[in-house]
Amino acid sequence: MDSYAEFRQSVALAADRFKELDRKETIRVISHLDADGISACAILIKTLNLLNRKYSISIIPQLNEKIITELKEENHRNYFFTDLGSGQIKLIRKYLQDKNIFILDHHEAADETPLPENIVHVNPHINGIDGSKEISGAGVVYLFGKMLSEKLDLAHVAIIGAIGDIQETKDGFLRLNDEILQDAVKDGKIQVKKGIRFFGRQTRPLHKVLEYSTDPYIPGVSGSESAAIQFLHQIGINPKIDGQWKKVAGLTEPEVKKLIAGIVMKRINEENPEDILGNVYTLIHEERESPTRDAKEFATLLNACGRLNKASLGIGACLGDKRIKQKAISQLASYKRAIIDAMKWYNSNKGTGNIILDKKFVIINAGENIPATMIGTVASIISKSSEFADGTMILSMARADDGTTKVSLRVASKSHRKEMSSDLRDLVSEITRQVGGEAGGHQYAAGAIISPEDEEKFIETAKTVLSRHSLEENLVESES
Ligand SMILES: [Mn+2]
């Protein structure tokens, strides 16, 4: 049997085990706080609704020993861990041995030894499939739910989860995600078309989309609002229609052609001037100019809800509840404000002890000045800006409400995922091995939870590890 058949079989086995549970008992669901985790949770909830089952949900930023010991004390017997859990199997085994456990995840598993009877573990990595690229947590839950109810129609939500986890490649999705996408297309939920790889097609004014576009990068236009407006006039596109700013989604076919030609001309000295197109995933039943109409904007909406501790609004939006969807959308303004405040703090603290600037890395210690749920977003924004050379490591940390310190690591890159010789998760693990704390994440975005007393030691160790890593990266570049 090949890996894919094996993986499908493990999903089917999990569904069979689920059917053995007592129908009267509540299902305890624990899912991850990001867009994928919220999508995964929504798909599981829909499945449980279709099956008439009771449930109780928690959405958490990271699963750790403290939370697992709290879950142990709860009066439930059946637990689902979605988009998390695989990295904490040892702790789950240790504390939850008298509970029925279902782990539906795609993060790398920390324990490969045979599992006890009470744990059902579905994860593509176990079957030799790369879960960081092939399928999201939401995708795994979707395949599971589909085994239990043919009526499950949330393939598009699994795609939003995959987009939230940056699983889409330049050539679209890999096999498992692509099969789920085909379901979404068949259900009439998603339409796939080629278009310019822009973010904000439905909601942002066209000139703003151009100003903020770093991938594709448009020389002389990206980064400047006035240059963006001027560029549109030059290529014969009026940025306004009936006194309103035009949106990418509202452009006519001839306008799109002019825009593509204009951008390619501006990029003529770039490595691949014509490399500006990608798939656009439109949720055709959603209202025009709503962030829920574009899968990428929908993923951002879910992230915003999660980061603002309003994950339930994101779940409601995925389930298609109109009123909750509106509430979720209204969170975007607060999210924008929180990002602006965080970026202001960052910009006004350069040159102070809070921000260490080195040639090869940047270390930001925000303390309580940036919410811990936002620190990864801040690091991502800085990594995509043109402030630092490609390859610069961006390490950021902030205090969380629970008294721990949250750490994020990103790498500066103006283009799509760059091939790197090292994995960011490995780098963070290397630091936590010396300093203590729990590391997590994947190749392109990693993080850790550490104790505030260890911050100084963490920073000192990070300096050594990140400098050495840069050295290795340079060697690789000069060899190739
Ligand atoms: Mn995920």
Tab-separated table of C-alpha atoms and ligand atoms in Angstrom:
chain	number	residue	atom	x	y	z
A	1	MET	CA	0.000	0.000	0.000
A	2	ASP	CA	1.359	3.447	-0.816
A	3	SER	CA	1.626	6.312	1.684
A	4	TYR	CA	-1.587	7.927	0.537
A	5	ALA	CA	-3.652	4.747	0.819
A	6	GLU	CA	-2.129	4.169	4.265
A	7	PHE	CA	-2.985	7.679	5.339
A	8	ARG	CA	-6.577	7.328	4.093
A	9	GLN	CA	-6.811	4.062	5.986
A	10	SER	CA	-5.686	5.722	9.220
A	11	VAL	CA	-8.428	8.343	8.732
A	12	ALA	CA	-11.000	5.566	8.191
A	13	LEU	CA	-9.803	3.741	11.302
A	14	ALA	CA	-10.174	6.938	13.344
A	15	ALA	CA	-13.735	7.341	12.039
A	16	ASP	CA	-14.510	3.744	13.062
A	17	ARG	CA	-13.129	4.359	16.534
A	18	PHE	CA	-15.251	7.494	16.803
A	19	LYS	CA	-18.389	5.486	16.063
A	20	GLU	CA	-17.635	3.310	19.106
A	21	LEU	CA	-17.971	6.269	21.494
A	22	ASP	CA	-21.064	6.579	23.657
A	23	ARG	CA	-23.459	8.877	21.755
A	24	LYS	CA	-24.648	10.547	24.945
A	25	GLU	CA	-21.186	11.726	25.949
A	26	THR	CA	-19.841	15.193	25.211
A	27	ILE	CA	-16.890	15.540	22.842
A	28	ARG	CA	-14.207	17.829	24.257
A	29	VAL	CA	-12.517	19.730	21.392
A	30	ILE	CA	-9.185	21.512	21.761
A	31	SER	CA	-7.878	23.344	18.715
A	32	HIS	CA	-5.137	25.756	17.711
A	33	LEU	CA	-5.619	29.539	17.719
A	34	ASP	CA	-4.447	30.272	14.161
A	35	ALA	CA	-6.487	30.309	10.930
A	36	ASP	CA	-5.881	26.590	10.341
A	37	GLY	CA	-6.820	25.650	13.903
A	38	ILE	CA	-10.011	27.707	13.756
A	39	SER	CA	-10.895	26.153	10.373
A	40	ALA	CA	-10.190	22.669	11.760
A	41	CYS	CA	-12.413	23.335	14.757
A	42	ALA	CA	-15.252	24.661	12.587
A	43	ILE	CA	-15.141	21.545	10.374
A	44	LEU	CA	-15.218	19.247	13.396
A	45	ILE	CA	-18.131	21.216	14.905
A	46	LYS	CA	-20.080	20.953	11.652
A	47	THR	CA	-19.412	17.207	11.584
A	48	LEU	CA	-20.584	16.803	15.183
A	49	ASN	CA	-23.689	18.893	14.422
A	50	LEU	CA	-24.497	16.633	11.461
A	51	LEU	CA	-24.140	13.626	13.777
A	52	ASN	CA	-26.191	15.234	16.547
A	53	ARG	CA	-23.400	15.098	19.084
A	54	LYS	CA	-22.680	17.379	22.025
A	55	TYR	CA	-19.353	19.176	22.305
A	56	SER	CA	-17.374	21.724	24.279
A	57	ILE	CA	-14.605	23.786	22.627
A	58	SER	CA	-11.346	25.475	23.654
A	59	ILE	CA	-9.081	27.357	21.255
A	60	ILE	CA	-5.539	27.755	22.570
A	61	PRO	CA	-2.280	29.319	21.321
A	62	GLN	CA	-0.176	26.306	22.322
A	63	LEU	CA	-0.746	22.965	24.017
A	64	ASN	CA	1.482	22.466	27.049
A	65	GLU	CA	1.791	20.476	30.259
A	66	LYS	CA	-0.267	22.973	32.290
A	67	ILE	CA	-3.238	22.775	29.921
A	68	ILE	CA	-3.033	18.988	29.645
A	69	THR	CA	-3.078	18.593	33.440
A	70	GLU	CA	-6.121	20.888	33.564
A	71	LEU	CA	-7.856	18.779	30.890
A	72	LYS	CA	-7.137	15.678	32.967
A	73	GLU	CA	-9.196	17.121	35.821
A	74	GLU	CA	-12.199	17.734	33.579
A	75	ASN	CA	-15.176	15.475	33.737
A	76	HIS	CA	-15.024	14.445	30.073
A	77	ARG	CA	-14.084	11.105	28.583
A	78	ASN	CA	-13.597	11.946	24.894
A	79	TYR	CA	-11.020	14.463	23.696
A	80	PHE	CA	-10.227	15.744	20.212
A	81	PHE	CA	-6.996	17.630	19.590
A	82	THR	CA	-7.049	19.327	16.203
A	83	ASP	CA	-4.151	21.131	14.480
A	84	LEU	CA	-2.115	20.419	17.614
A	85	GLY	CA	-1.299	17.472	19.843
A	86	SER	CA	1.233	15.541	17.751
A	87	GLY	CA	4.096	17.461	19.331
A	88	GLN	CA	2.769	16.792	22.846
A	89	ILE	CA	2.027	13.070	22.587
A	90	LYS	CA	4.335	12.193	25.475
A	91	LEU	CA	2.393	14.517	27.799
A	92	ILE	CA	-0.963	13.314	26.475
A	93	ARG	CA	0.083	9.701	27.114
A	94	LYS	CA	1.264	10.571	30.579
A	95	TYR	CA	-1.734	12.509	31.867
A	96	LEU	CA	-4.728	11.424	29.798
A	97	GLN	CA	-4.328	7.645	29.900
A	98	ASP	CA	-7.910	7.055	31.079
A	99	LYS	CA	-9.527	9.216	28.361
A	100	ASN	CA	-10.415	8.482	24.733
A	101	ILE	CA	-8.040	10.633	22.716
A	102	PHE	CA	-8.254	11.614	19.052
A	103	ILE	CA	-5.363	13.631	17.640
A	104	LEU	CA	-5.947	15.000	14.139
A	105	ASP	CA	-2.846	16.986	13.319
A	106	HIS	CA	-0.233	17.704	10.655
A	107	HIS	CA	2.660	19.007	12.757
A	108	GLU	CA	5.656	16.777	13.153
A	109	ALA	CA	5.134	14.054	15.733
A	110	ALA	CA	7.400	14.000	18.772
A	111	ASP	CA	6.831	10.350	19.632
A	112	GLU	CA	6.978	7.561	17.059
A	113	THR	CA	6.670	4.634	19.456
A	114	PRO	CA	3.504	2.493	19.280
A	115	LEU	CA	0.642	4.256	21.024
A	116	PRO	CA	-1.570	2.869	23.791
A	117	GLU	CA	-5.116	1.761	22.916
A	118	ASN	CA	-6.768	4.956	24.147
A	119	ILE	CA	-5.035	7.221	21.615
A	120	VAL	CA	-6.049	7.530	17.951
A	121	HIS	CA	-3.441	9.510	16.045
A	122	VAL	CA	-4.000	10.698	12.478
A	123	ASN	CA	-1.068	12.591	10.994
A	124	PRO	CA	0.317	12.440	7.437
A	125	HIS	CA	3.918	12.451	8.745
A	126	ILE	CA	3.315	8.986	10.250
A	127	ASN	CA	2.639	7.717	6.713
A	128	GLY	CA	5.628	9.491	5.228
A	129	ILE	CA	3.662	12.412	3.794
A	130	ASP	CA	4.969	15.923	4.457
A	131	GLY	CA	2.250	17.516	6.584
A	132	SER	CA	3.846	20.936	6.421
A	133	LYS	CA	3.114	21.149	2.697
A	134	GLU	CA	0.561	18.519	1.686
A	135	ILE	CA	-2.349	18.995	4.057
A	136	SER	CA	-3.391	21.285	6.905
A	137	GLY	CA	-4.925	20.459	10.261
A	138	ALA	CA	-8.267	21.556	8.824
A	139	GLY	CA	-7.697	19.217	5.870
A	140	VAL	CA	-7.086	16.225	8.146
A	141	VAL	CA	-10.287	17.011	10.071
A	142	TYR	CA	-12.180	17.415	6.797
A	143	LEU	CA	-11.140	13.947	5.573
A	144	PHE	CA	-12.119	12.519	8.957
A	145	GLY	CA	-15.511	14.275	8.960
A	146	LYS	CA	-16.233	13.223	5.399
A	147	MET	CA	-15.894	9.574	6.469
A	148	LEU	CA	-18.611	10.136	9.062
A	149	SER	CA	-21.016	12.246	7.031
A	150	GLU	CA	-21.248	12.628	3.280
A	151	LYS	CA	-23.203	15.834	3.958
A	152	LEU	CA	-20.095	17.606	5.238
A	153	ASP	CA	-19.645	20.493	2.783
A	154	LEU	CA	-16.751	22.471	4.259
A	155	ALA	CA	-13.929	21.545	1.861
A	156	HIS	CA	-13.513	25.283	1.195
A	157	VAL	CA	-12.853	25.858	4.913
A	158	ALA	CA	-10.091	23.228	4.792
A	159	ILE	CA	-8.572	25.199	1.895
A	160	ILE	CA	-8.738	28.405	3.947
A	161	GLY	CA	-6.873	26.533	6.702
A	162	ALA	CA	-4.211	25.362	4.235
A	163	ILE	CA	-3.794	28.922	2.936
A	164	GLY	CA	-3.520	30.160	6.529
A	165	ASP	CA	-0.613	27.733	7.015
A	166	ILE	CA	1.001	28.965	3.756
A	167	GLN	CA	0.724	25.540	2.099
A	168	GLU	CA	-0.078	26.884	-1.333
A	169	THR	CA	2.947	26.758	-3.624
A	170	LYS	CA	3.544	28.794	-6.746
A	171	ASP	CA	2.015	25.952	-8.760
A	172	GLY	CA	-1.024	25.574	-6.524
A	173	PHE	CA	-1.601	22.885	-3.921
A	174	LEU	CA	0.082	19.506	-3.564
A	175	ARG	CA	-1.838	16.248	-3.821
A	176	LEU	CA	-3.933	15.984	-0.632
A	177	ASN	CA	-4.844	19.674	-0.480
A	178	ASP	CA	-5.548	19.595	-4.200
A	179	GLU	CA	-7.998	16.716	-3.779
A	180	ILE	CA	-9.791	18.719	-1.084
A	181	LEU	CA	-9.806	21.758	-3.378
A	182	GLN	CA	-11.493	19.646	-6.058
A	183	ASP	CA	-14.241	18.825	-3.516
A	184	ALA	CA	-14.708	22.547	-2.810
A	185	VAL	CA	-14.951	23.260	-6.530
A	186	LYS	CA	-17.409	20.379	-7.001
A	187	ASP	CA	-19.509	21.693	-4.102
A	188	GLY	CA	-19.631	25.030	-5.941
A	189	LYS	CA	-17.982	26.807	-3.000
A	190	ILE	CA	-14.704	27.863	-4.587
A	191	GLN	CA	-13.812	29.089	-8.028
A	192	VAL	CA	-10.151	28.917	-9.049
A	193	LYS	CA	-8.824	31.394	-11.605
A	194	LYS	CA	-5.419	32.717	-12.603
A	195	GLY	CA	-4.726	36.235	-11.455
A	196	ILE	CA	-2.016	38.526	-10.136
A	197	ARG	CA	-0.799	37.291	-6.730
A	198	PHE	CA	-2.260	40.179	-4.761
A	199	PHE	CA	-3.526	40.293	-1.227
A	200	GLY	CA	-6.738	42.251	-0.581
A	201	ARG	CA	-8.483	41.671	-3.924
A	202	GLN	CA	-11.960	42.107	-2.438
A	203	THR	CA	-11.476	44.757	0.217
A	204	ARG	CA	-8.462	46.968	-0.458
A	205	PRO	CA	-8.354	49.875	-2.922
A	206	LEU	CA	-6.294	48.878	-5.986
A	207	HIS	CA	-3.613	51.525	-5.422
A	208	LYS	CA	-3.198	50.319	-1.816
A	209	VAL	CA	-2.821	46.735	-3.052
A	210	LEU	CA	-0.016	47.921	-5.353
A	211	GLU	CA	1.607	49.969	-2.590
A	212	TYR	CA	1.678	46.996	-0.200
A	213	SER	CA	2.606	44.395	-2.805
A	214	THR	CA	5.944	42.799	-1.940
A	215	ASP	CA	5.284	39.555	-3.823
A	216	PRO	CA	5.161	40.377	-6.679
A	217	TYR	CA	7.497	43.257	-5.972
A	218	ILE	CA	6.912	46.210	-8.317
A	219	PRO	CA	10.020	48.429	-8.547
A	220	GLY	CA	9.180	52.119	-8.232
A	221	VAL	CA	5.635	51.337	-7.117
A	222	SER	CA	5.730	48.996	-4.096
A	223	GLY	CA	6.046	51.017	-0.927
A	224	SER	CA	4.648	54.303	-2.238
A	225	GLU	CA	0.996	55.301	-2.391
A	226	SER	CA	1.545	58.283	-4.704
A	227	ALA	CA	3.735	56.233	-7.071
A	228	ALA	CA	1.003	53.566	-7.158
A	229	ILE	CA	-1.675	56.097	-8.158
A	230	GLN	CA	0.624	57.650	-10.752
A	231	PHE	CA	1.447	54.216	-12.171
A	232	LEU	CA	-2.266	53.449	-12.640
A	233	HIS	CA	-2.796	56.696	-14.542
A	234	GLN	CA	0.270	55.994	-16.700
A	235	ILE	CA	-1.062	52.615	-17.805
A	236	GLY	CA	-4.518	54.040	-18.453
A	237	ILE	CA	-6.446	52.762	-15.453
A	238	ASN	CA	-8.516	55.253	-13.523
A	239	PRO	CA	-8.033	54.274	-9.861
A	240	LYS	CA	-11.574	55.428	-9.123
A	241	ILE	CA	-15.025	54.536	-10.349
A	242	ASP	CA	-18.054	56.685	-9.434
A	243	GLY	CA	-15.949	58.516	-6.879
A	244	GLN	CA	-14.938	55.244	-5.133
A	245	TRP	CA	-11.522	53.555	-5.169
A	246	LYS	CA	-11.520	50.525	-7.455
A	247	LYS	CA	-10.835	47.044	-6.033
A	248	VAL	CA	-8.832	44.341	-7.829
A	249	ALA	CA	-11.905	42.098	-7.878
A	250	GLY	CA	-13.883	44.821	-9.669
A	251	LEU	CA	-11.458	45.386	-12.561
A	252	THR	CA	-12.640	44.681	-16.109
A	253	GLU	CA	-10.773	42.129	-18.277
A	254	PRO	CA	-9.060	44.854	-20.383
A	255	GLU	CA	-7.982	46.627	-17.176
A	256	VAL	CA	-6.502	43.406	-15.799
A	257	LYS	CA	-4.549	42.945	-19.062
A	258	LYS	CA	-3.205	46.516	-18.843
A	259	LEU	CA	-2.239	45.983	-15.222
A	260	ILE	CA	-0.360	42.741	-15.951
A	261	ALA	CA	1.504	44.317	-18.877
A	262	GLY	CA	2.307	47.427	-16.798
A	263	ILE	CA	3.663	45.430	-13.865
A	264	VAL	CA	5.776	43.172	-16.102
A	265	MET	CA	7.298	46.303	-17.729
A	266	LYS	CA	8.193	47.733	-14.317
A	267	ARG	CA	9.769	44.395	-13.394
A	268	ILE	CA	11.810	44.112	-16.580
A	269	ASN	CA	15.106	44.184	-14.656
A	270	GLU	CA	13.951	41.632	-12.069
A	271	GLU	CA	14.973	37.998	-12.249
A	272	ASN	CA	11.573	36.735	-13.486
A	273	PRO	CA	9.577	39.794	-14.591
A	274	GLU	CA	6.597	37.715	-15.686
A	275	ASP	CA	6.352	35.740	-12.517
A	276	ILE	CA	3.373	37.598	-11.092
A	277	LEU	CA	0.457	35.241	-11.623
A	278	GLY	CA	-0.974	32.682	-9.256
A	279	ASN	CA	-4.262	31.040	-8.394
A	280	VAL	CA	-7.054	33.196	-7.037
A	281	TYR	CA	-9.516	31.312	-4.843
A	282	THR	CA	-12.900	33.018	-4.790
A	283	LEU	CA	-15.729	31.924	-2.503
A	284	ILE	CA	-18.428	32.674	-5.003
A	285	HIS	CA	-21.395	32.578	-2.615
A	286	GLU	CA	-19.961	35.263	-0.369
A	287	GLU	CA	-20.870	38.909	-0.860
A	288	ARG	CA	-18.797	41.000	-3.248
A	289	GLU	CA	-16.051	43.085	-1.604
A	290	SER	CA	-16.344	41.061	1.611
A	291	PRO	CA	-13.112	39.641	3.102
A	292	THR	CA	-14.904	36.283	3.191
A	293	ARG	CA	-15.108	36.207	-0.625
A	294	ASP	CA	-11.356	35.677	-1.104
A	295	ALA	CA	-9.789	32.623	0.553
A	296	LYS	CA	-6.591	34.515	1.454
A	297	GLU	CA	-8.500	37.386	3.022
A	298	PHE	CA	-10.734	34.877	4.821
A	299	ALA	CA	-7.635	33.243	6.335
A	300	THR	CA	-6.457	36.656	7.531
A	301	LEU	CA	-9.901	37.298	9.024
A	302	LEU	CA	-9.610	34.055	11.014
A	303	ASN	CA	-6.120	34.971	12.164
A	304	ALA	CA	-7.402	38.354	13.309
A	305	CYS	CA	-10.208	36.736	15.322
A	306	GLY	CA	-7.761	34.324	16.931
A	307	ARG	CA	-5.147	36.951	17.767
A	308	LEU	CA	-7.821	39.147	19.365
A	309	ASN	CA	-9.080	36.224	21.480
A	310	LYS	CA	-12.324	36.102	19.490
A	311	ALA	CA	-11.803	32.685	17.890
A	312	SER	CA	-15.496	31.815	18.313
A	313	LEU	CA	-16.384	34.557	15.823
A	314	GLY	CA	-14.009	32.959	13.336
A	315	ILE	CA	-15.634	29.562	13.859
A	316	GLY	CA	-19.078	31.102	13.302
A	317	ALA	CA	-17.842	32.769	10.116
A	318	CYS	CA	-16.560	29.402	8.812
A	319	LEU	CA	-19.905	27.815	9.601
A	320	GLY	CA	-21.630	30.508	7.529
A	321	ASP	CA	-23.561	32.231	10.330
A	322	LYS	CA	-24.361	35.656	8.814
A	323	ARG	CA	-24.600	37.618	12.057
A	324	ILE	CA	-21.389	36.182	13.525
A	325	LYS	CA	-19.636	36.688	10.189
A	326	GLN	CA	-20.432	40.417	10.368
A	327	LYS	CA	-19.089	40.554	13.923
A	328	ALA	CA	-15.916	38.778	12.821
A	329	ILE	CA	-15.447	41.264	9.973
A	330	SER	CA	-15.865	44.167	12.368
A	331	GLN	CA	-12.847	42.803	14.291
A	332	LEU	CA	-10.582	43.577	11.356
A	333	ALA	CA	-10.473	47.264	12.304
A	334	SER	CA	-9.258	46.418	15.835
A	335	TYR	CA	-6.753	43.998	14.355
A	336	LYS	CA	-5.383	46.704	12.054
A	337	ARG	CA	-5.160	49.107	15.005
A	338	ALA	CA	-3.323	46.504	17.107
A	339	ILE	CA	-0.830	45.953	14.260
A	340	ILE	CA	-0.317	49.696	13.772
A	341	ASP	CA	0.277	50.184	17.521
A	342	ALA	CA	2.748	47.294	17.569
A	343	MET	CA	4.625	48.615	14.508
A	344	LYS	CA	4.745	52.097	16.087
A	345	TRP	CA	6.342	50.644	19.191
A	346	TYR	CA	8.819	48.756	17.018
A	347	ASN	CA	9.770	51.837	14.987
A	348	SER	CA	10.183	54.084	18.020
A	349	ASN	CA	12.260	51.515	19.904
A	350	LYS	CA	14.967	50.917	17.330
A	351	GLY	CA	18.252	51.984	18.813
A	352	THR	CA	17.120	51.201	22.361
A	353	GLY	CA	18.068	48.101	24.345
A	354	ASN	CA	14.731	46.531	23.375
A	355	ILE	CA	15.832	45.947	19.801
A	356	ILE	CA	19.184	44.479	18.860
A	357	LEU	CA	20.201	45.076	15.254
A	358	ASP	CA	22.973	42.939	13.837
A	359	LYS	CA	24.030	42.453	10.237
A	360	LYS	CA	22.588	38.952	10.183
A	361	PHE	CA	19.754	39.117	12.698
A	362	VAL	CA	17.345	41.357	14.576
A	363	ILE	CA	16.181	40.587	18.113
A	364	ILE	CA	13.079	42.383	19.367
A	365	ASN	CA	12.172	42.075	23.034
A	366	ALA	CA	8.790	43.780	23.344
A	367	GLY	CA	8.039	42.749	26.919
A	368	GLU	CA	4.484	43.828	27.680
A	369	ASN	CA	4.423	46.483	24.957
A	370	ILE	CA	3.106	44.157	22.235
A	371	PRO	CA	0.491	41.462	22.981
A	372	ALA	CA	2.062	38.007	22.797
A	373	THR	CA	-0.633	36.903	20.319
A	374	MET	CA	0.562	39.653	17.928
A	375	ILE	CA	4.313	39.167	18.141
A	376	GLY	CA	4.447	36.538	15.375
A	377	THR	CA	2.404	38.794	13.080
A	378	VAL	CA	4.787	41.696	13.750
A	379	ALA	CA	7.788	39.486	12.973
A	380	SER	CA	6.102	38.344	9.733
A	381	ILE	CA	5.403	41.925	8.626
A	382	ILE	CA	9.004	42.953	9.291
A	383	SER	CA	10.295	39.854	7.489
A	384	LYS	CA	8.294	40.728	4.364
A	385	SER	CA	9.178	44.444	4.373
A	386	SER	CA	12.266	45.585	2.519
A	387	GLU	CA	13.860	46.837	5.748
A	388	PHE	CA	16.333	43.964	6.032
A	389	ALA	CA	18.263	41.975	3.453
A	390	ASP	CA	16.809	38.595	2.483
A	391	GLY	CA	18.012	35.929	4.889
A	392	THR	CA	18.145	38.198	7.951
A	393	MET	CA	16.703	36.369	10.960
A	394	ILE	CA	13.905	38.180	12.797
A	395	LEU	CA	13.556	36.978	16.390
A	396	SER	CA	10.837	38.604	18.457
A	397	MET	CA	9.540	38.048	21.960
A	398	ALA	CA	6.739	39.342	24.188
A	399	ARG	CA	5.146	38.539	27.554
A	400	ALA	CA	1.941	36.511	27.451
A	401	ASP	CA	-1.013	36.936	29.825
A	402	ASP	CA	-0.182	33.644	31.527
A	403	GLY	CA	3.202	34.966	32.679
A	404	THR	CA	5.309	33.147	30.066
A	405	THR	CA	7.350	34.734	27.274
A	406	LYS	CA	6.399	33.964	23.704
A	407	VAL	CA	9.154	33.856	21.060
A	408	SER	CA	8.783	33.965	17.256
A	409	LEU	CA	11.392	33.407	14.587
A	410	ARG	CA	11.024	34.417	10.939
A	411	VAL	CA	13.448	35.007	8.109
A	412	ALA	CA	13.406	38.148	5.952
A	413	SER	CA	12.322	37.330	2.413
A	414	LYS	CA	10.674	39.626	-0.100
A	415	SER	CA	9.723	36.817	-2.406
A	416	HIS	CA	7.707	33.635	-2.040
A	417	ARG	CA	9.099	30.959	0.258
A	418	LYS	CA	12.800	30.883	-0.303
A	419	GLU	CA	14.624	27.577	-0.169
A	420	MET	CA	16.677	27.583	2.992
A	421	SER	CA	19.438	25.291	4.105
A	422	SER	CA	18.046	25.221	7.628
A	423	ASP	CA	14.737	24.833	9.321
A	424	LEU	CA	13.630	27.665	11.653
A	425	ARG	CA	12.125	25.145	14.049
A	426	ASP	CA	15.486	23.408	14.364
A	427	LEU	CA	17.155	26.722	15.205
A	428	VAL	CA	14.615	27.521	17.923
A	429	SER	CA	14.915	23.969	19.298
A	430	GLU	CA	18.677	24.361	19.420
A	431	ILE	CA	18.269	27.468	21.587
A	432	THR	CA	15.626	25.985	23.899
A	433	ARG	CA	17.751	22.860	24.392
A	434	GLN	CA	20.363	25.129	25.986
A	435	VAL	CA	18.055	27.574	27.752
A	436	GLY	CA	14.862	25.607	28.457
A	437	GLY	CA	11.342	26.144	27.158
A	438	GLU	CA	9.102	24.519	24.555
A	439	ALA	CA	9.796	24.974	20.847
A	440	GLY	CA	7.268	24.539	18.034
A	441	GLY	CA	6.374	25.566	14.500
A	442	HIS	CA	7.832	24.591	11.161
A	443	GLN	CA	10.471	25.368	8.571
A	444	TYR	CA	9.341	28.896	7.721
A	445	ALA	CA	7.796	30.070	10.975
A	446	ALA	CA	8.803	28.829	14.388
A	447	GLY	CA	8.445	29.861	17.987
A	448	ALA	CA	8.867	28.934	21.610
A	449	ILE	CA	7.398	29.496	25.038
A	450	ILE	CA	10.027	30.278	27.644
A	451	SER	CA	10.130	31.495	31.204
A	452	PRO	CA	10.619	35.306	31.562
A	453	GLU	CA	13.663	34.712	33.818
A	454	ASP	CA	15.374	33.040	30.866
A	455	GLU	CA	14.891	35.939	28.429
A	456	GLU	CA	18.436	37.312	28.802
A	457	LYS	CA	20.011	33.888	28.474
A	458	PHE	CA	17.763	33.137	25.498
A	459	ILE	CA	18.876	36.325	23.735
A	460	GLU	CA	22.565	35.614	24.371
A	461	THR	CA	22.248	32.031	23.118
A	462	ALA	CA	20.213	33.179	20.114
A	463	LYS	CA	22.971	35.589	19.121
A	464	THR	CA	25.455	32.725	18.945
A	465	VAL	CA	23.132	30.279	17.184
A	466	LEU	CA	21.848	32.820	14.635
A	467	SER	CA	25.343	34.145	13.782
A	468	ARG	CA	26.651	30.647	13.267
A	469	HIS	CA	23.628	29.772	11.161
A	470	SER	CA	24.239	32.816	8.920
A	471	LEU	CA	27.801	31.701	8.454
A	472	GLU	CA	26.601	28.247	7.353
A	473	GLU	CA	24.048	29.824	5.018
A	474	ASN	CA	26.820	31.912	3.385
A	475	LEU	CA	28.949	28.816	2.900
A	476	VAL	CA	26.033	27.055	1.214
A	477	GLU	CA	25.502	30.059	-1.076
A	478	SER	CA	29.141	30.277	-2.092
A	479	GLU	CA	29.290	26.547	-2.779
A	480	SER	CA	26.246	26.511	-5.015
B	1	MN	MN	-1.904	24.015	11.052
